[in-house]
XYZ file of C-alpha atoms in Angstrom:
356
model
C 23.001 208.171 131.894
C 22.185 211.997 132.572
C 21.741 213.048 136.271
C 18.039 213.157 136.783
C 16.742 216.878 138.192
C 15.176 217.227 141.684
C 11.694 217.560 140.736
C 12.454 214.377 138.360
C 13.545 212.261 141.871
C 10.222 213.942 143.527
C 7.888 213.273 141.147
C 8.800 209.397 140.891
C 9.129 209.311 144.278
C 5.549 210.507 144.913
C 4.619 207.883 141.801
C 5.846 204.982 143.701
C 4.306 206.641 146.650
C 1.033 206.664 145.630
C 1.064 203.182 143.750
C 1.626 201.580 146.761
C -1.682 203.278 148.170
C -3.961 202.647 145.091
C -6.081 199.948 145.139
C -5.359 196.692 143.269
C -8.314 196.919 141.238
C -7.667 200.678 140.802
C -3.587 199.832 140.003
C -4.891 197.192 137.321
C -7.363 200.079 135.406
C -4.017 202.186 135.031
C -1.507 199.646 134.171
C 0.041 200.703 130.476
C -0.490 199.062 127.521
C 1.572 196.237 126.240
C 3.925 196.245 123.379
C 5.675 193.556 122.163
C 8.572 195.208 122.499
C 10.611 197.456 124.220
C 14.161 198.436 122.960
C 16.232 200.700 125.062
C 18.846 202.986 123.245
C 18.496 204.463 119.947
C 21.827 203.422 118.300
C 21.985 201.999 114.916
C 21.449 198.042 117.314
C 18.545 199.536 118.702
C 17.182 201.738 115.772
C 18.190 198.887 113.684
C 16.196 195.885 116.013
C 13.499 198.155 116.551
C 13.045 198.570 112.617
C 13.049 195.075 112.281
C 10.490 194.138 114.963
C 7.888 196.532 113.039
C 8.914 194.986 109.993
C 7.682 191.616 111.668
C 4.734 193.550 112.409
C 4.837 193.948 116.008
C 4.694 197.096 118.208
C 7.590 198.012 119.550
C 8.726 201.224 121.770
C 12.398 202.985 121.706
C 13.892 204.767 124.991
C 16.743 206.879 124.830
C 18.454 208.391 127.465
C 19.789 211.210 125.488
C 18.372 214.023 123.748
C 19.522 212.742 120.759
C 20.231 209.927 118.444
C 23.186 207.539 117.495
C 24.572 206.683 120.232
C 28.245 206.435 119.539
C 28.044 208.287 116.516
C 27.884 211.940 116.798
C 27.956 214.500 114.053
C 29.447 217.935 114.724
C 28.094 220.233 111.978
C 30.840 222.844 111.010
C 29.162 224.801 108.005
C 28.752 224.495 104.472
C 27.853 221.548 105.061
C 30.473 219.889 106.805
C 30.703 218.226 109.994
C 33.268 216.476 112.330
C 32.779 213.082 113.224
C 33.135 213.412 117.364
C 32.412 209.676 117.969
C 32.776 206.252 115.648
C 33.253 207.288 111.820
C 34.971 204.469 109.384
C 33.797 201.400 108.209
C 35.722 198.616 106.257
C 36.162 195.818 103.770
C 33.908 193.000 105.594
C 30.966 195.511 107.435
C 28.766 194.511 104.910
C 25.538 195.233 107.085
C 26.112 199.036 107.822
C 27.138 199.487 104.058
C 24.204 197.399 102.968
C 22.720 199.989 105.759
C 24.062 203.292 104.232
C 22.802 202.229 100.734
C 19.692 201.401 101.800
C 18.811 204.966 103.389
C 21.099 206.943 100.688
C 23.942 207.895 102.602
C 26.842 207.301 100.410
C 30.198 206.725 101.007
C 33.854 207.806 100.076
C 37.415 206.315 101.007
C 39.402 207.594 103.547
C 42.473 209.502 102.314
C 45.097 207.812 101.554
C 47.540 208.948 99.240
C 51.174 208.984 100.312
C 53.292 208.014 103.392
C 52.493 208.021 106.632
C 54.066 209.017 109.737
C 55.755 206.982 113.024
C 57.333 208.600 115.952
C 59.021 207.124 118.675
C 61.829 208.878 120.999
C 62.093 211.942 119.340
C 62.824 210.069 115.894
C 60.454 211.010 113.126
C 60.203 208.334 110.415
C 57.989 207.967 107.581
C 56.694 204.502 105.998
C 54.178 202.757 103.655
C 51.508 200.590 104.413
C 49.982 199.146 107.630
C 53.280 198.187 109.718
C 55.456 201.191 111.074
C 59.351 201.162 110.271
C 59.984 199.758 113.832
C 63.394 198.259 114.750
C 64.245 194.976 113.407
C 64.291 193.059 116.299
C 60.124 194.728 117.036
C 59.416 194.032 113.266
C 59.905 190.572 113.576
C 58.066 190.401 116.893
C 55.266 191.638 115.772
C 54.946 190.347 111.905
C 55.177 187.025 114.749
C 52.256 187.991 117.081
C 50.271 188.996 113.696
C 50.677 185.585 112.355
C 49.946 183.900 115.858
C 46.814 186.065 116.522
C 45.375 185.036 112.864
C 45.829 181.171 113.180
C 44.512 181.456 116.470
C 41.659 183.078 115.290
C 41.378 180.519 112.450
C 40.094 178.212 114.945
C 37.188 180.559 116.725
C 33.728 181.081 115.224
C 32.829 184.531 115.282
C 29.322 184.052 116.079
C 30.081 181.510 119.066
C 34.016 182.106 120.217
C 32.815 179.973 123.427
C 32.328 177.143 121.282
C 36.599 177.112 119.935
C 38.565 174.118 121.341
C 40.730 176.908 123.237
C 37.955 179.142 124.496
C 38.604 178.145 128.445
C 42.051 178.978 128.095
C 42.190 182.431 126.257
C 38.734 183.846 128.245
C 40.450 184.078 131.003
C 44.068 185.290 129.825
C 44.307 189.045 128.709
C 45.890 190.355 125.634
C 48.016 192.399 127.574
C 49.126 189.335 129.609
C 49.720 187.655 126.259
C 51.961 190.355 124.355
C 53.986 190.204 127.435
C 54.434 186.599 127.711
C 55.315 186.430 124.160
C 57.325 189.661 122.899
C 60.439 190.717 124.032
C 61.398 194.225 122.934
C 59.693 197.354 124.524
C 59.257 198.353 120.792
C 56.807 195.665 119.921
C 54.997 195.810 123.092
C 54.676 199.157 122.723
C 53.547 198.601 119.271
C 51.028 195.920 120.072
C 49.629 197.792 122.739
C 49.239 200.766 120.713
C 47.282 198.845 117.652
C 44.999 197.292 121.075
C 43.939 200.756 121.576
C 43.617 202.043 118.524
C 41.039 199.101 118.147
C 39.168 198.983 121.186
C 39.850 202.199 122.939
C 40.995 200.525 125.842
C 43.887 199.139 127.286
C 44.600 195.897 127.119
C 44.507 194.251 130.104
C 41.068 195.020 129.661
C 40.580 192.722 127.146
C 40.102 189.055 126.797
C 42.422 187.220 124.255
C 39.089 185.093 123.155
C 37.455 188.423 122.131
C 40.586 190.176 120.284
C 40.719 186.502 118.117
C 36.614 186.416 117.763
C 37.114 190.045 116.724
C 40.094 188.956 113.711
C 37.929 186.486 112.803
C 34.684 188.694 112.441
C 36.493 190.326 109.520
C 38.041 187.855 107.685
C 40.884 186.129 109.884
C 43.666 189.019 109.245
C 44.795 191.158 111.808
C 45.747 193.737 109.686
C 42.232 194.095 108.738
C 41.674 195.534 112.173
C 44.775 197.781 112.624
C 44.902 198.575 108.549
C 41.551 198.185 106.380
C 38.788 199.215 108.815
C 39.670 202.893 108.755
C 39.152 202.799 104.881
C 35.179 203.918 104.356
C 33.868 206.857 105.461
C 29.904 208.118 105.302
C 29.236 211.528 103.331
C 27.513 213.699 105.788
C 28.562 212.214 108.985
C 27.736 208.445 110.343
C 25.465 209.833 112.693
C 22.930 210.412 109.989
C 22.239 206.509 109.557
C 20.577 206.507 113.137
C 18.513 209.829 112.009
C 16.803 208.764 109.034
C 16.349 205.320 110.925
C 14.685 207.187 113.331
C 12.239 209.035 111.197
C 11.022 206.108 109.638
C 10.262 205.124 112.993
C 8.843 208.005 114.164
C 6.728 208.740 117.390
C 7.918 205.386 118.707
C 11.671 206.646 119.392
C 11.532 208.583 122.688
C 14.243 210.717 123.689
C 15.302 211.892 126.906
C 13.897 209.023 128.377
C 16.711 206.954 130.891
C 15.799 203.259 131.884
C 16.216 203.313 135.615
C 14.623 199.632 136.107
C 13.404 196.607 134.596
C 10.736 194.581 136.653
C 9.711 191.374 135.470
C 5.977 190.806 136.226
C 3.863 187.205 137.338
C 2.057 187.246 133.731
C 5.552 186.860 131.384
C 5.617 190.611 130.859
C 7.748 193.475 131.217
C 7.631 197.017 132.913
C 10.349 198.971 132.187
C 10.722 202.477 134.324
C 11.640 205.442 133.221
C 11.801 208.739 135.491
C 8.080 209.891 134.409
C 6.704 206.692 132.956
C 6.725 203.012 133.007
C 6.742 201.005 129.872
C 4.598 197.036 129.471
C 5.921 194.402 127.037
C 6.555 190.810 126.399
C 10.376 191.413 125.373
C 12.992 194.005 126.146
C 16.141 194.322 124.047
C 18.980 196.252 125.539
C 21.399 197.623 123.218
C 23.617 200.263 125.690
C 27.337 199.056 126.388
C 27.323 196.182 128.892
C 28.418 198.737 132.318
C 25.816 201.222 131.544
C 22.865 197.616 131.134
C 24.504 197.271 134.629
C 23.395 200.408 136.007
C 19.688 199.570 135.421
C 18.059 198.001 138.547
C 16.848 194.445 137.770
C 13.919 193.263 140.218
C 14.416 190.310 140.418
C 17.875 191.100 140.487
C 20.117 189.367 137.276
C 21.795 186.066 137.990
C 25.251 186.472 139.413
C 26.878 185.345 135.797
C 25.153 188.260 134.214
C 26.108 190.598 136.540
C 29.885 189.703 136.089
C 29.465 189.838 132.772
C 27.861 193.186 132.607
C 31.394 194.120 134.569
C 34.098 192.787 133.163
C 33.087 194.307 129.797
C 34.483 197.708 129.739
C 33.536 200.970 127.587
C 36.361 202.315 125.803
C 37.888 205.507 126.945
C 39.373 207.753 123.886
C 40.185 211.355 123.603
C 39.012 212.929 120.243
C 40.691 215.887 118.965
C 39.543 217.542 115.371
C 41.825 220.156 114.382
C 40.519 222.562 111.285
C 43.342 224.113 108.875
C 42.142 226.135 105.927
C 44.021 223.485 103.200
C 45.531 219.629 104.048
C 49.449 220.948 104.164
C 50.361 217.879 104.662
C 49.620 216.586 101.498
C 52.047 219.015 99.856
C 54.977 216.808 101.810
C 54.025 213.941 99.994
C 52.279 212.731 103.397
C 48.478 210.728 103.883
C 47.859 212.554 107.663
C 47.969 209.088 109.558
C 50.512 209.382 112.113
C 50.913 206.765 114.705
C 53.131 207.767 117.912
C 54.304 205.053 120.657
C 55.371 208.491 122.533
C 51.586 210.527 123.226
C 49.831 211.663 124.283
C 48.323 211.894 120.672
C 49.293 208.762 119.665
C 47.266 207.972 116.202
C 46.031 210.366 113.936
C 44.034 210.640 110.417
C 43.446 212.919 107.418
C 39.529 213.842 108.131
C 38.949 215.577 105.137
């Protein structure tokens, strides 16, 4: 959330100030309309529920912290044309609701290149391999073809839409996937390996992760791991991803307000809603929140959230990735017979993709 200027902290200071010296009947007179809803963040979830609640045919108000739109996705325009996707770019086989998405608002799409091998480096040993799994010792292949095949009948048994509900749920909630891949592989190769693909899914490490959610993710696209490590990097967005959340947001229109940070959330005696931001406050009979689960944390509740909620909102970490796009005049790699994917247990780049 951006650090609010002085005269930002004065003038809702002096706001709350003289509130609490209006009269009641006076405080009433002013009190803003009411939507039906307020969404806060202007992502493709809240661009994307906000579209749908005036679809319904109610009114509905967007608040975005930043000057912009997209959220994760953020287009870096290079010329001609041509931009480099700073934030989330791929989708894959399964994402049928941001491809249904794309086609809906134009934005077509293109596979990620793929032609030729790929790359795998590990103690100063450059190999290169086809297809998903990296030419790892035997002893790691094994190990982790294992954990693959373990992780997908697990997740044959979770719903995607309620993993609390699996027979197992108690069990892996409150184990980590980093406590599992050490419990169950041997080899600093295919712990290394494992914890690699972890990152390269969530952007985060994973001890930071709860075993339930890795298997609720493997069965959100299909019940293969290798979907998540392989197959989602395969469909990219002409143009840039972030342009989904743009033309989402024109069709909104003067509902979508930028620069505007949620700093509260009071819920009021009459089932309604005033959400605060630093120069306004916002009525409704719903809120939807859509920001990752630390920064919905950061908002001031009155009353405050239950305790579960606020544990929740805790445990639930961002992911923390540095993205590098590196511009050559021509793809030399493709004259070696190479794709551009490299993956490296060694860093501190440790995965990398053709962008063109």
């Amino acid at each position: 959330m951006p650090r609010l200027r002085r005269r930002e902290l004065l003038a809702a200071g002096a706001a709350g100030a003289a509130s609490a010296a209006t009269p009641v009947s006076a405080a009433r007179r002013r009190r803003p309309p009411l939507h039906d809803v307020v969404v806060v963040g202007a992502g493709l979830a809240g661009l994307t529920a906000a579209t749908r609640v005036r679809a319904a045919g109610r009114s509905v108000v967007v608040l975005e912290a930043r000057r912009r739109v997209g959220g994760r996705n953020l287009d870096h325009p290079l010329g001609g044309g041509e931009v480099a996707e700073m934030g989330g770019e791929w989708a894959g086989p399964g994402q049928d609701q941001v491809l249904g998405l794309a086609k809906e608002l134009g934005v077509a799409t293109f596979p990620a290149y793929a032609t030729g091998e790929s790359v795998y480096y590990r103690d100063g040993q450059r190999q290169t391999y086809s297809g998903d799994i990296p030419p790892a010792s035997p002893a790691a292949l094994v190990e982790v073809e294992e954990a693959i095949l373990r992780f997908n009948q697990m997740a044959a048994t979770v719903d995607a839409a309620t993993p609390w509900k699996a027979a197992s749920a108690g069990q892996w909630d409150v184990q980590t996937v980093a406590q599992w891949i050490a419990d169950n592989l041997h080899s600093d190769e295919a712990r290394d390996l494992a914890g690699l693909a972890v990152r390269g899914i969530y952007g985060e490490e994973g001890d930071q992760i709860s075993l339930l959610d890795l298997l609720s993710a493997v069965a959100g696209v299909g019940g293969d791991f290798n979907t998540l490590i392989g197959d989602a990097q395969t469909i990219r967005f002409v143009g840039g991803p972030q342009q989904l959340s743009k033309r989402l947001a024109a069709r909104l229109g003067g509902i979508v307000r930028l620069h505007s940070p949620v700093l509260s959330i009071e819920y009021g005696s009459h089932r309604d809603v005033t959400v605060h931001t630093p120069t306004h406050a916002f009525r409704a009979r719903r809120v939807i929140l859509t920001p990752p689960k630390p920064v919905i944390g950061a908002i001031r509740f009155v009353p405050q959230l239950p305790p579960a909620w606020d544990q929740l909102l805790q445990r639930q970490p961002m992911g923390s990735v540095i993205k590098v796009n590196a511009v050559y005049n021509r793809p030399f790699w493709r004259d070696q017979g190479l794709n551009g994917t490299v993956v490296s247990t060694t860093g501190p780049l440790e995965i990398a993709y053709d962008n063109s």
